[in-house]
Coordinates of C-alpha atoms in Angstrom, one line a residue:
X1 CA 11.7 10.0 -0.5
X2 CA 10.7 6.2 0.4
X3 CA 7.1 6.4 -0.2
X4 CA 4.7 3.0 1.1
X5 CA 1.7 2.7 -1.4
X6 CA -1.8 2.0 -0.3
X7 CA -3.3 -0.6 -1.7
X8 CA -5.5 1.8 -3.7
X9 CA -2.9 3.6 -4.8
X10 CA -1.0 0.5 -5.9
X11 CA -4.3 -0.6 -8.0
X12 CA -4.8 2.9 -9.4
X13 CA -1.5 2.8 -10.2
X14 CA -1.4 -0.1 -12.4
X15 CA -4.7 0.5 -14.2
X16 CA -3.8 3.7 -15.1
X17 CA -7.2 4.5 -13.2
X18 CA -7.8 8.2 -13.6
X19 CA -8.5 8.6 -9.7
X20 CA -4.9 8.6 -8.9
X21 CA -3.7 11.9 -8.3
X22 CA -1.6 13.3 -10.4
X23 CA 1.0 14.6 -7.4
X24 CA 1.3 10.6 -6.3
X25 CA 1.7 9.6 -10.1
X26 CA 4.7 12.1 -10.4
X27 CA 5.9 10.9 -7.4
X28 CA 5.7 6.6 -8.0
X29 CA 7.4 7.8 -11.2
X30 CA 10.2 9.3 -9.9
X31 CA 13.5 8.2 -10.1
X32 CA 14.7 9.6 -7.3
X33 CA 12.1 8.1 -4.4
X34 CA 12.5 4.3 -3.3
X35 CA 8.5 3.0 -3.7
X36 CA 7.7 0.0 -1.9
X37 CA 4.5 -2.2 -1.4
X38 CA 3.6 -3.8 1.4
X39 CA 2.9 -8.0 1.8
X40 CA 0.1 -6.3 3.6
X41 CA -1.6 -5.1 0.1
X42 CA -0.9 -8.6 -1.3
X43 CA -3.3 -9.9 2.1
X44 CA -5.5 -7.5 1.6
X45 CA -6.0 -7.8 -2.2
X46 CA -6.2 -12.1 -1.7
X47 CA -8.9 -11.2 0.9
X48 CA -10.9 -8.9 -1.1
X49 CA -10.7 -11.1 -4.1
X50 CA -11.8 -14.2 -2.4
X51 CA -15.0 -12.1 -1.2
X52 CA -15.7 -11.0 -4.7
X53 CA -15.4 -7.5 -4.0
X54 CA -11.5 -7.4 -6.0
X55 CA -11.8 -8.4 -9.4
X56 CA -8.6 -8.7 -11.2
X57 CA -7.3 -10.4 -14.8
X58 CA -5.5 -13.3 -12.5
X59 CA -5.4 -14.3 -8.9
X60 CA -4.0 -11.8 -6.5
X61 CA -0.9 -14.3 -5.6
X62 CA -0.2 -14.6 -9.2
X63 CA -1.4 -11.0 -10.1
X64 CA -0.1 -8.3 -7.8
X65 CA 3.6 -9.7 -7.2
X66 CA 3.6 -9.8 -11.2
X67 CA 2.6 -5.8 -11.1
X68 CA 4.9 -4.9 -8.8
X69 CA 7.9 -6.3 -10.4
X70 CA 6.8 -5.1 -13.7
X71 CA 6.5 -1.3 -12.5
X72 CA 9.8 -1.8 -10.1
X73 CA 8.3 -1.4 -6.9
X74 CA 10.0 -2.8 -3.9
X75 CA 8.3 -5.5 -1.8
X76 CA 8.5 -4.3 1.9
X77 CA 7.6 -7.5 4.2
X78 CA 5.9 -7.6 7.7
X79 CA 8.3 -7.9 10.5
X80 CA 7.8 -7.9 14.1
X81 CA 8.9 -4.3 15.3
X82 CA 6.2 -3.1 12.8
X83 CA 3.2 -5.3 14.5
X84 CA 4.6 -4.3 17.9
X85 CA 4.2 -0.5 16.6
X86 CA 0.4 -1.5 16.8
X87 CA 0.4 -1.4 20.8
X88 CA 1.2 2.4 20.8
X89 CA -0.8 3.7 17.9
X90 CA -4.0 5.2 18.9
X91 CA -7.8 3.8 17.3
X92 CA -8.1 6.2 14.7
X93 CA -9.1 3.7 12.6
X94 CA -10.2 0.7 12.2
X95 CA -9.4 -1.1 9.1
X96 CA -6.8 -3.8 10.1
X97 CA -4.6 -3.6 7.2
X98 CA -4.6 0.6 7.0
X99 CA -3.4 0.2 10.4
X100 CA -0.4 -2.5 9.6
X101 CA 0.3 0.3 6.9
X102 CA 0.9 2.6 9.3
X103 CA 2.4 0.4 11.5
X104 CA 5.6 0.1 8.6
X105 CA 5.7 3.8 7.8
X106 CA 6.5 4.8 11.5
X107 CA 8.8 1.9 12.1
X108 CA 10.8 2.8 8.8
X109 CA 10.2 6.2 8.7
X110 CA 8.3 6.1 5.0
X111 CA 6.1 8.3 3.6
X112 CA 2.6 6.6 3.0
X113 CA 0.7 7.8 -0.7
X114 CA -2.8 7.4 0.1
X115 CA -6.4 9.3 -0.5
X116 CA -7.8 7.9 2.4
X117 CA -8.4 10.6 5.4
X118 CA -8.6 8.3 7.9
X119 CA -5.0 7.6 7.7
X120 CA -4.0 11.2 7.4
X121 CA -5.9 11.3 11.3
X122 CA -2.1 9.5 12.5
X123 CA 1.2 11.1 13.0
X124 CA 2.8 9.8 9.7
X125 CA 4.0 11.6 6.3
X126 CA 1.9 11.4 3.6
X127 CA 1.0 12.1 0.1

């Protein structure tokens, strides 16, 4: 499976926060799925962090490109057939990066491990 991580999945993930589900945990840990992070997280995390509301041991540009190597997850960059996804998916939501998310899952057919229902309202796989 090629499984797209949250952002809040990604956090959990790396804090060992007990929030993360155990199914997504098994799943980020297997050897068998290909687990990727989106340059979309590292925006949103920067953001979030400037605003105070992201606190984190270093800065975010320093920080979660650090993580992500560490645990062996795949960077997944923004191109332009996934921001051109964005003019056919409906206004299910409205958080700008949840929807860039999406955006990348349905132009490279990933599966996205999230808790957030808003994103399980769209036609994409998730966990």
């Amino acid at each position: 499976m090629k499984i797209l991580l949250d952002t809040h999945i990604f956090l959990w993930f790396i804090s060992g926060d007990k929030q993360l589900p155990t199914d997504v945990r098994n799943a980020i840990c297997n050897l068998d799925n290909q687990i990727y992070l989106s340059v979309v997280s590292i925006w949103e995390c920067i953001v979030k962090y400037q605003l105070g509301k992201l606190p984190l041991p270093e800065s975010p540009e320093i920080y979660i490109p650090k993580q992500r190597d560490r645990h062996q997850i795949a960077n997944l960059d923004l191109d332009e057939g996934s921001v051109t996804q964005l003019a056919s998916l409906p206004v299910l939501h409205k958080d700008p990066f949840d929807r860039m998310l999406i955006c990348q899952a349905l132009q490279y057919g990933l599966t996205i491990a999230t808790v957030d229902s808003a994103i399980r309202a769209y036609s994409v796989s998730t966990i």
